[in-house]
Amino acid sequence: MSDRNKFDDEKEFINWLEGQSKEVEVTDELWQQRVNVASCVAHQAEIEHQKNVPHWNRGAAFSSEHQPWWQWRALPAMSMAFSVLAVALVLFKVELVIQPEGMMLSFSGGGKAKQEAEVSALVDLKLREFAAEQQVMLANYATDFTANQQDSNLQLATYVIGAARQERKEDMSDFISYFNEQRKDENFNQKIKYQQLERKINRTSYQNSNKPKLLNNSEDISYQIEPANFTTEE
Amino acid sequence: MFERSDETLIKQALKGKKSAWVALVKRYEKNLYNYCLRMVSNPDDALDLMQDIFVAVFRGLANFRGDSPFKGWLFRIAHYRCIEYYRRKKPTQSLDDVPEQEDEGSEVCPEHQFYSNQQTTALHKAMKFLPVNQKLVVELKFFQQCTFDDISQQLGISTNTAKSRLYSALDKLKDQLEVSYV
């Protein structure tokens, strides 16, 4: 038998095994026997009844794989490590200070002293600034107070001087009025006296001319020319 | 009731849900047990091998990427574990050699006797005489209905090697079956 036929038989057999053809025709006896055995095995596999699985622990493989996080194996060791770290931090007085300029890690309280010095310096600076500010405010207040006082004094003095001057002016006016009144009265008295004197003179001259006859009448007239409001003028 | 897919069960098992893993095991344990039974021809060894395979599957479950069906991945692991089983049992014997046959008369286990008498067919008896590599090819071809490409992928061999192993297995089976029938 030629190799060509064997090759065809094998190809035919493979196609049949792979389900690409339902019938198989081979010429070689060896391949025919293989076909027979394969048919027998396939038939046995088809009709074979599958056995049930005996009871077994199906979850046995599962137990050791996944654990809740609180049962994590490294948790106690990590807890111990953090405890030791915490004790070390306390013993060495480790401080972590976070500031706007950055973070500062200090040991043995060095950071605290530095921080206190910085705070003290800052407080001093603030106090100096406050004192300077207060001094400026006090100086301004004193200046304002002095200026107000001077204005008040000036106003008071002006008022007092003005009032005294007005008072003196009024006194002088009263005095001058009184003096003028006196002068007017004196002038009036002088006028009366001059008039009396004139009347006396006239009467005397009249009496001299009409001496026996008119003596009693002239006395009556002198009484009549007395001013009616003499007492009021006084 | 809707049946959860293999991928869903795997994801849930990876998240720590034991019931998902048990459901996955129940889905494939019968196929796998019968495969092991055909490969080792002993119920106790088959059960041990099946448990060994499931342990290996669970350990490698996180590495399953889902590129291929889970069943194929499971049986690929099963083939490797099966080969390991034979290597462990007979370290000096090649996988291409015909395994030494145990004396059936020396079997004292009643369960095994019962299995041998009632369940074992002539085919199973004949398959005992096949080397492991050829037995794997017969198993995949006739019991798992795999193509030669699938067989070559699962066993990591070429298609021609798979074919030649099958031809050799068929020749040996013919002899054994003839002997059995005679």
PDB file of C-alpha atoms in Angstrom, chain A:
ATOM      1  CA  MET A   1       0.000   0.000   0.000  1.00  0.00           C
ATOM      2  CA  SER A   2       1.328   3.380  -0.923  1.00  0.00           C
ATOM      3  CA  ASP A   3       2.045   6.240   1.455  1.00  0.00           C
ATOM      4  CA  ARG A   4      -0.514   8.240  -0.471  1.00  0.00           C
ATOM      5  CA  ASN A   5      -3.292   5.880   0.604  1.00  0.00           C
ATOM      6  CA  LYS A   6      -2.100   5.859   4.198  1.00  0.00           C
ATOM      7  CA  PHE A   7      -2.134   9.623   4.213  1.00  0.00           C
ATOM      8  CA  ASP A   8      -5.692   9.653   2.851  1.00  0.00           C
ATOM      9  CA  ASP A   9      -6.802   7.048   5.392  1.00  0.00           C
ATOM     10  CA  GLU A  10      -5.353   9.097   8.231  1.00  0.00           C
ATOM     11  CA  LYS A  11      -6.999  12.239   6.932  1.00  0.00           C
ATOM     12  CA  GLU A  12     -10.292  10.379   6.627  1.00  0.00           C
ATOM     13  CA  PHE A  13      -9.893   9.018  10.148  1.00  0.00           C
ATOM     14  CA  ILE A  14      -9.050  12.426  11.609  1.00  0.00           C
ATOM     15  CA  ASN A  15     -12.020  14.059   9.897  1.00  0.00           C
ATOM     16  CA  TRP A  16     -14.279  11.381  11.322  1.00  0.00           C
ATOM     17  CA  LEU A  17     -12.801  11.745  14.809  1.00  0.00           C
ATOM     18  CA  GLU A  18     -13.200  15.524  14.710  1.00  0.00           C
ATOM     19  CA  GLY A  19     -16.851  15.136  13.674  1.00  0.00           C
ATOM     20  CA  GLN A  20     -16.345  16.671  10.251  1.00  0.00           C
ATOM     21  CA  SER A  21     -17.705  13.545   8.539  1.00  0.00           C
ATOM     22  CA  LYS A  22     -20.212  10.976   9.776  1.00  0.00           C
ATOM     23  CA  GLU A  23     -18.941   8.070   7.677  1.00  0.00           C
ATOM     24  CA  VAL A  24     -15.391   6.849   7.437  1.00  0.00           C
ATOM     25  CA  GLU A  25     -13.966   4.730   4.658  1.00  0.00           C
ATOM     26  CA  VAL A  26     -10.422   3.531   4.965  1.00  0.00           C
ATOM     27  CA  THR A  27      -8.621   1.058   2.792  1.00  0.00           C
ATOM     28  CA  ASP A  28      -5.808   0.019   5.083  1.00  0.00           C
ATOM     29  CA  GLU A  29      -6.494  -2.687   7.636  1.00  0.00           C
ATOM     30  CA  LEU A  30      -4.561  -0.926  10.377  1.00  0.00           C
ATOM     31  CA  TRP A  31      -6.665   2.183  10.009  1.00  0.00           C
ATOM     32  CA  GLN A  32      -9.807   0.095   9.866  1.00  0.00           C
ATOM     33  CA  GLN A  33      -8.880  -1.506  13.197  1.00  0.00           C
ATOM     34  CA  ARG A  34      -8.241   1.919  14.679  1.00  0.00           C
ATOM     35  CA  VAL A  35     -11.635   3.049  13.447  1.00  0.00           C
ATOM     36  CA  ASN A  36     -13.231   0.057  15.097  1.00  0.00           C
ATOM     37  CA  VAL A  37     -11.474   0.605  18.392  1.00  0.00           C
ATOM     38  CA  ALA A  38     -12.250   4.306  18.331  1.00  0.00           C
ATOM     39  CA  SER A  39     -15.924   3.552  17.671  1.00  0.00           C
ATOM     40  CA  CYS A  40     -15.958   1.118  20.554  1.00  0.00           C
ATOM     41  CA  VAL A  41     -14.293   3.583  22.930  1.00  0.00           C
ATOM     42  CA  ALA A  42     -16.597   6.408  21.874  1.00  0.00           C
ATOM     43  CA  HIS A  43     -19.620   4.156  22.378  1.00  0.00           C
ATOM     44  CA  GLN A  44     -18.396   3.104  25.827  1.00  0.00           C
ATOM     45  CA  ALA A  45     -17.815   6.739  26.753  1.00  0.00           C
ATOM     46  CA  GLU A  46     -21.323   7.631  25.633  1.00  0.00           C
ATOM     47  CA  ILE A  47     -23.103   4.930  27.574  1.00  0.00           C
ATOM     48  CA  GLU A  48     -20.919   5.142  30.635  1.00  0.00           C
ATOM     49  CA  HIS A  49     -22.851   5.997  33.748  1.00  0.00           C
ATOM     50  CA  GLN A  50     -21.101   8.633  35.802  1.00  0.00           C
ATOM     51  CA  LYS A  51     -20.450   7.653  39.380  1.00  0.00           C
ATOM     52  CA  ASN A  52     -21.602   9.857  42.213  1.00  0.00           C
ATOM     53  CA  VAL A  53     -19.014  11.663  44.247  1.00  0.00           C
ATOM     54  CA  PRO A  54     -18.564  10.342  47.787  1.00  0.00           C
ATOM     55  CA  HIS A  55     -19.154  12.829  50.587  1.00  0.00           C
ATOM     56  CA  TRP A  56     -16.213  15.086  51.216  1.00  0.00           C
ATOM     57  CA  ASN A  57     -15.526  18.467  52.780  1.00  0.00           C
ATOM     58  CA  ARG A  58     -15.982  20.812  49.855  1.00  0.00           C
ATOM     59  CA  GLY A  59     -15.011  23.944  51.742  1.00  0.00           C
ATOM     60  CA  ALA A  60     -11.771  22.498  53.116  1.00  0.00           C
ATOM     61  CA  ALA A  61      -9.617  24.301  50.575  1.00  0.00           C
ATOM     62  CA  PHE A  62     -11.352  27.562  51.291  1.00  0.00           C
ATOM     63  CA  SER A  63     -10.662  27.994  54.968  1.00  0.00           C
ATOM     64  CA  SER A  64      -7.111  29.244  55.024  1.00  0.00           C
ATOM     65  CA  GLU A  65      -7.241  31.702  52.155  1.00  0.00           C
ATOM     66  CA  HIS A  66      -9.414  34.632  53.056  1.00  0.00           C
ATOM     67  CA  GLN A  67      -9.740  36.058  56.511  1.00  0.00           C
ATOM     68  CA  PRO A  68     -11.432  39.203  57.756  1.00  0.00           C
ATOM     69  CA  TRP A  69      -9.081  42.139  58.191  1.00  0.00           C
ATOM     70  CA  TRP A  70      -9.280  41.948  61.963  1.00  0.00           C
ATOM     71  CA  GLN A  71      -7.929  38.414  61.778  1.00  0.00           C
ATOM     72  CA  TRP A  72      -4.990  39.491  59.667  1.00  0.00           C
ATOM     73  CA  ARG A  73      -1.913  37.564  60.717  1.00  0.00           C
ATOM     74  CA  ALA A  74       0.382  40.571  60.860  1.00  0.00           C
ATOM     75  CA  LEU A  75      -2.040  42.664  62.907  1.00  0.00           C
ATOM     76  CA  PRO A  76      -0.626  41.766  66.373  1.00  0.00           C
ATOM     77  CA  ALA A  77       2.930  42.321  65.170  1.00  0.00           C
ATOM     78  CA  MET A  78       1.967  45.652  63.658  1.00  0.00           C
ATOM     79  CA  SER A  79       0.138  46.611  66.838  1.00  0.00           C
ATOM     80  CA  MET A  80       3.237  45.790  68.857  1.00  0.00           C
ATOM     81  CA  ALA A  81       5.440  47.764  66.488  1.00  0.00           C
ATOM     82  CA  PHE A  82       3.208  50.817  66.753  1.00  0.00           C
ATOM     83  CA  SER A  83       3.138  50.518  70.532  1.00  0.00           C
ATOM     84  CA  VAL A  84       6.939  50.448  70.650  1.00  0.00           C
ATOM     85  CA  LEU A  85       7.033  53.418  68.303  1.00  0.00           C
ATOM     86  CA  ALA A  86       4.597  55.313  70.512  1.00  0.00           C
ATOM     87  CA  VAL A  87       6.680  54.589  73.638  1.00  0.00           C
ATOM     88  CA  ALA A  88       9.817  55.720  71.808  1.00  0.00           C
ATOM     89  CA  LEU A  89       8.095  58.922  70.749  1.00  0.00           C
ATOM     90  CA  VAL A  90       7.105  59.625  74.340  1.00  0.00           C
ATOM     91  CA  LEU A  91      10.521  58.761  75.771  1.00  0.00           C
ATOM     92  CA  PHE A  92      12.430  60.895  73.296  1.00  0.00           C
ATOM     93  CA  LYS A  93       9.853  63.670  73.511  1.00  0.00           C
ATOM     94  CA  VAL A  94       9.434  63.754  69.800  1.00  0.00           C
ATOM     95  CA  GLU A  95       7.402  66.690  68.629  1.00  0.00           C
ATOM     96  CA  LEU A  96       6.044  67.410  65.212  1.00  0.00           C
ATOM     97  CA  VAL A  97       5.163  71.045  64.724  1.00  0.00           C
ATOM     98  CA  ILE A  98       3.325  72.112  61.613  1.00  0.00           C
ATOM     99  CA  GLN A  99       3.691  75.764  60.731  1.00  0.00           C
ATOM    100  CA  PRO A 100       2.930  77.799  57.644  1.00  0.00           C
ATOM    101  CA  GLU A 101       6.678  77.809  56.909  1.00  0.00           C
ATOM    102  CA  GLY A 102       6.837  73.999  57.050  1.00  0.00           C
ATOM    103  CA  MET A 103       7.023  71.079  59.414  1.00  0.00           C
ATOM    104  CA  MET A 104       9.507  70.728  62.247  1.00  0.00           C
ATOM    105  CA  LEU A 105      10.448  67.475  63.944  1.00  0.00           C
ATOM    106  CA  SER A 106      12.246  67.928  67.220  1.00  0.00           C
ATOM    107  CA  PHE A 107      13.549  65.690  69.974  1.00  0.00           C
ATOM    108  CA  SER A 108      13.898  66.111  73.745  1.00  0.00           C
ATOM    109  CA  GLY A 109      11.772  69.208  73.927  1.00  0.00           C
ATOM    110  CA  GLY A 110      14.118  71.300  71.784  1.00  0.00           C
ATOM    111  CA  GLY A 111      11.280  72.305  69.668  1.00  0.00           C
ATOM    112  CA  LYS A 112       9.229  73.428  72.649  1.00  0.00           C
ATOM    113  CA  ALA A 113      11.983  75.765  73.960  1.00  0.00           C
ATOM    114  CA  LYS A 114      12.479  77.183  70.523  1.00  0.00           C
ATOM    115  CA  GLN A 115       8.802  77.574  70.099  1.00  0.00           C
ATOM    116  CA  GLU A 116       8.517  79.317  73.476  1.00  0.00           C
ATOM    117  CA  ALA A 117      11.388  81.669  72.554  1.00  0.00           C
ATOM    118  CA  GLU A 118       9.699  82.429  69.258  1.00  0.00           C
ATOM    119  CA  VAL A 119       6.411  83.054  71.030  1.00  0.00           C
ATOM    120  CA  SER A 120       8.127  85.280  73.608  1.00  0.00           C
ATOM    121  CA  ALA A 121       9.878  87.263  70.885  1.00  0.00           C
ATOM    122  CA  LEU A 122       6.627  87.583  69.022  1.00  0.00           C
ATOM    123  CA  VAL A 123       4.821  88.754  72.162  1.00  0.00           C
ATOM    124  CA  ASP A 124       7.576  91.307  72.865  1.00  0.00           C
ATOM    125  CA  LEU A 125       7.388  92.576  69.340  1.00  0.00           C
ATOM    126  CA  LYS A 126       3.632  92.879  69.557  1.00  0.00           C
ATOM    127  CA  LEU A 127       3.885  94.655  72.922  1.00  0.00           C
ATOM    128  CA  ARG A 128       6.441  97.134  71.547  1.00  0.00           C
ATOM    129  CA  GLU A 129       4.259  97.805  68.599  1.00  0.00           C
ATOM    130  CA  PHE A 130       1.293  98.281  70.918  1.00  0.00           C
ATOM    131  CA  ALA A 131       3.273 100.624  73.182  1.00  0.00           C
ATOM    132  CA  ALA A 132       4.443 102.718  70.241  1.00  0.00           C
ATOM    133  CA  GLU A 133       0.945 102.874  68.935  1.00  0.00           C
ATOM    134  CA  GLN A 134      -0.373 103.924  72.348  1.00  0.00           C
ATOM    135  CA  GLN A 135       2.301 106.612  72.651  1.00  0.00           C
ATOM    136  CA  VAL A 136       1.340 108.033  69.298  1.00  0.00           C
ATOM    137  CA  MET A 137      -2.303 107.957  70.297  1.00  0.00           C
ATOM    138  CA  LEU A 138      -1.577 109.667  73.644  1.00  0.00           C
ATOM    139  CA  ALA A 139       0.535 112.337  71.957  1.00  0.00           C
ATOM    140  CA  ASN A 140      -2.209 113.009  69.467  1.00  0.00           C
ATOM    141  CA  TYR A 141      -4.741 113.120  72.280  1.00  0.00           C
ATOM    142  CA  ALA A 142      -2.625 115.573  74.295  1.00  0.00           C
ATOM    143  CA  THR A 143      -2.145 117.796  71.261  1.00  0.00           C
ATOM    144  CA  ASP A 144      -5.838 117.769  70.528  1.00  0.00           C
ATOM    145  CA  PHE A 145      -6.642 118.442  74.194  1.00  0.00           C
ATOM    146  CA  THR A 146      -4.220 121.397  74.353  1.00  0.00           C
ATOM    147  CA  ALA A 147      -5.612 122.863  71.183  1.00  0.00           C
ATOM    148  CA  ASN A 148      -9.163 122.495  72.480  1.00  0.00           C
ATOM    149  CA  GLN A 149      -8.182 124.070  75.789  1.00  0.00           C
ATOM    150  CA  GLN A 150      -6.538 126.981  74.058  1.00  0.00           C
ATOM    151  CA  ASP A 151      -9.603 127.525  71.938  1.00  0.00           C
ATOM    152  CA  SER A 152     -11.800 127.387  74.998  1.00  0.00           C
ATOM    153  CA  ASN A 153      -9.583 129.851  76.878  1.00  0.00           C
ATOM    154  CA  LEU A 154      -9.493 132.193  73.920  1.00  0.00           C
ATOM    155  CA  GLN A 155     -13.248 132.064  73.608  1.00  0.00           C
ATOM    156  CA  LEU A 156     -13.654 132.691  77.346  1.00  0.00           C
ATOM    157  CA  ALA A 157     -11.209 135.603  77.337  1.00  0.00           C
ATOM    158  CA  THR A 158     -12.860 137.101  74.289  1.00  0.00           C
ATOM    159  CA  TYR A 159     -16.229 136.803  75.955  1.00  0.00           C
ATOM    160  CA  VAL A 160     -15.007 138.267  79.220  1.00  0.00           C
ATOM    161  CA  ILE A 161     -13.254 141.198  77.533  1.00  0.00           C
ATOM    162  CA  GLY A 162     -16.213 141.842  75.302  1.00  0.00           C
ATOM    163  CA  ALA A 163     -18.614 141.773  78.227  1.00  0.00           C
ATOM    164  CA  ALA A 164     -16.454 144.157  80.327  1.00  0.00           C
ATOM    165  CA  ARG A 165     -16.090 146.567  77.467  1.00  0.00           C
ATOM    166  CA  GLN A 166     -19.852 146.669  76.906  1.00  0.00           C
ATOM    167  CA  GLU A 167     -20.420 147.137  80.595  1.00  0.00           C
ATOM    168  CA  ARG A 168     -17.999 150.041  80.772  1.00  0.00           C
ATOM    169  CA  LYS A 169     -19.553 151.513  77.673  1.00  0.00           C
ATOM    170  CA  GLU A 170     -22.988 151.324  79.246  1.00  0.00           C
ATOM    171  CA  ASP A 171     -21.650 152.798  82.523  1.00  0.00           C
ATOM    172  CA  MET A 172     -20.049 155.654  80.659  1.00  0.00           C
ATOM    173  CA  SER A 173     -23.247 156.215  78.746  1.00  0.00           C
ATOM    174  CA  ASP A 174     -25.227 156.279  81.980  1.00  0.00           C
ATOM    175  CA  PHE A 175     -22.718 158.610  83.532  1.00  0.00           C
ATOM    176  CA  ILE A 176     -22.762 160.921  80.573  1.00  0.00           C
ATOM    177  CA  SER A 177     -26.543 160.857  80.532  1.00  0.00           C
ATOM    178  CA  TYR A 178     -26.608 161.668  84.195  1.00  0.00           C
ATOM    179  CA  PHE A 179     -24.097 164.413  83.695  1.00  0.00           C
ATOM    180  CA  ASN A 180     -26.106 165.839  80.834  1.00  0.00           C
ATOM    181  CA  GLU A 181     -29.243 165.679  82.944  1.00  0.00           C
ATOM    182  CA  GLN A 182     -27.448 167.517  85.699  1.00  0.00           C
ATOM    183  CA  ARG A 183     -26.245 170.058  83.251  1.00  0.00           C
ATOM    184  CA  LYS A 184     -29.713 170.487  81.865  1.00  0.00           C
ATOM    185  CA  ASP A 185     -31.134 170.882  85.331  1.00  0.00           C
ATOM    186  CA  GLU A 186     -28.485 173.331  86.280  1.00  0.00           C
ATOM    187  CA  ASN A 187     -29.084 175.256  83.074  1.00  0.00           C
ATOM    188  CA  PHE A 188     -32.758 175.246  83.794  1.00  0.00           C
ATOM    189  CA  ASN A 189     -32.152 176.429  87.348  1.00  0.00           C
ATOM    190  CA  GLN A 190     -29.819 179.035  86.086  1.00  0.00           C
ATOM    191  CA  LYS A 191     -32.406 180.093  83.592  1.00  0.00           C
ATOM    192  CA  ILE A 192     -35.038 180.261  86.288  1.00  0.00           C
ATOM    193  CA  LYS A 193     -32.732 182.164  88.532  1.00  0.00           C
ATOM    194  CA  TYR A 194     -31.869 184.472  85.688  1.00  0.00           C
ATOM    195  CA  GLN A 195     -35.515 184.896  84.966  1.00  0.00           C
ATOM    196  CA  GLN A 196     -36.226 185.558  88.639  1.00  0.00           C
ATOM    197  CA  LEU A 197     -33.375 187.864  88.728  1.00  0.00           C
ATOM    198  CA  GLU A 198     -34.599 189.587  85.647  1.00  0.00           C
ATOM    199  CA  ARG A 199     -38.080 189.822  87.067  1.00  0.00           C
ATOM    200  CA  LYS A 200     -36.676 191.156  90.247  1.00  0.00           C
ATOM    201  CA  ILE A 201     -34.710 193.622  88.329  1.00  0.00           C
ATOM    202  CA  ASN A 202     -37.710 194.498  86.253  1.00  0.00           C
ATOM    203  CA  ARG A 203     -39.908 194.719  89.298  1.00  0.00           C
ATOM    204  CA  THR A 204     -37.381 196.750  91.078  1.00  0.00           C
ATOM    205  CA  SER A 205     -37.157 199.090  88.175  1.00  0.00           C
ATOM    206  CA  TYR A 206     -40.922 199.098  87.875  1.00  0.00           C
ATOM    207  CA  GLN A 207     -41.316 199.735  91.547  1.00  0.00           C
ATOM    208  CA  ASN A 208     -38.920 202.477  91.327  1.00  0.00           C
ATOM    209  CA  SER A 209     -41.009 204.065  88.694  1.00  0.00           C
ATOM    210  CA  ASN A 210     -44.366 203.301  90.296  1.00  0.00           C
ATOM    211  CA  LYS A 211     -43.348 202.918  93.808  1.00  0.00           C
ATOM    212  CA  PRO A 212     -46.368 203.753  96.005  1.00  0.00           C
ATOM    213  CA  LYS A 213     -49.075 202.298  93.811  1.00  0.00           C
ATOM    214  CA  LEU A 214     -47.816 199.085  92.463  1.00  0.00           C
ATOM    215  CA  LEU A 215     -45.910 197.708  95.375  1.00  0.00           C
ATOM    216  CA  ASN A 216     -48.480 195.064  96.492  1.00  0.00           C
ATOM    217  CA  ASN A 217     -49.287 193.951  92.932  1.00  0.00           C
ATOM    218  CA  SER A 218     -45.690 193.208  91.993  1.00  0.00           C
ATOM    219  CA  GLU A 219     -45.367 190.831  94.877  1.00  0.00           C
ATOM    220  CA  ASP A 220     -48.445 188.943  93.678  1.00  0.00           C
ATOM    221  CA  ILE A 221     -47.058 188.588  90.167  1.00  0.00           C
ATOM    222  CA  SER A 222     -43.742 187.204  91.391  1.00  0.00           C
ATOM    223  CA  TYR A 223     -45.629 184.420  93.030  1.00  0.00           C
ATOM    224  CA  GLN A 224     -47.573 183.625  89.871  1.00  0.00           C
ATOM    225  CA  ILE A 225     -44.638 183.107  87.446  1.00  0.00           C
ATOM    226  CA  GLU A 226     -43.271 180.127  89.383  1.00  0.00           C
ATOM    227  CA  PRO A 227     -42.977 177.071  86.995  1.00  0.00           C
ATOM    228  CA  ALA A 228     -45.850 174.669  87.387  1.00  0.00           C
ATOM    229  CA  ASN A 229     -43.632 171.527  87.186  1.00  0.00           C
ATOM    230  CA  PHE A 230     -40.724 172.656  89.268  1.00  0.00           C
ATOM    231  CA  THR A 231     -41.072 169.832  91.773  1.00  0.00           C
ATOM    232  CA  THR A 232     -41.195 167.223  88.980  1.00  0.00           C
ATOM    233  CA  GLU A 233     -38.015 168.526  87.379  1.00  0.00           C
ATOM    234  CA  GLU A 234     -36.183 168.276  90.664  1.00  0.00           C
TER     235      GLU A 234
END
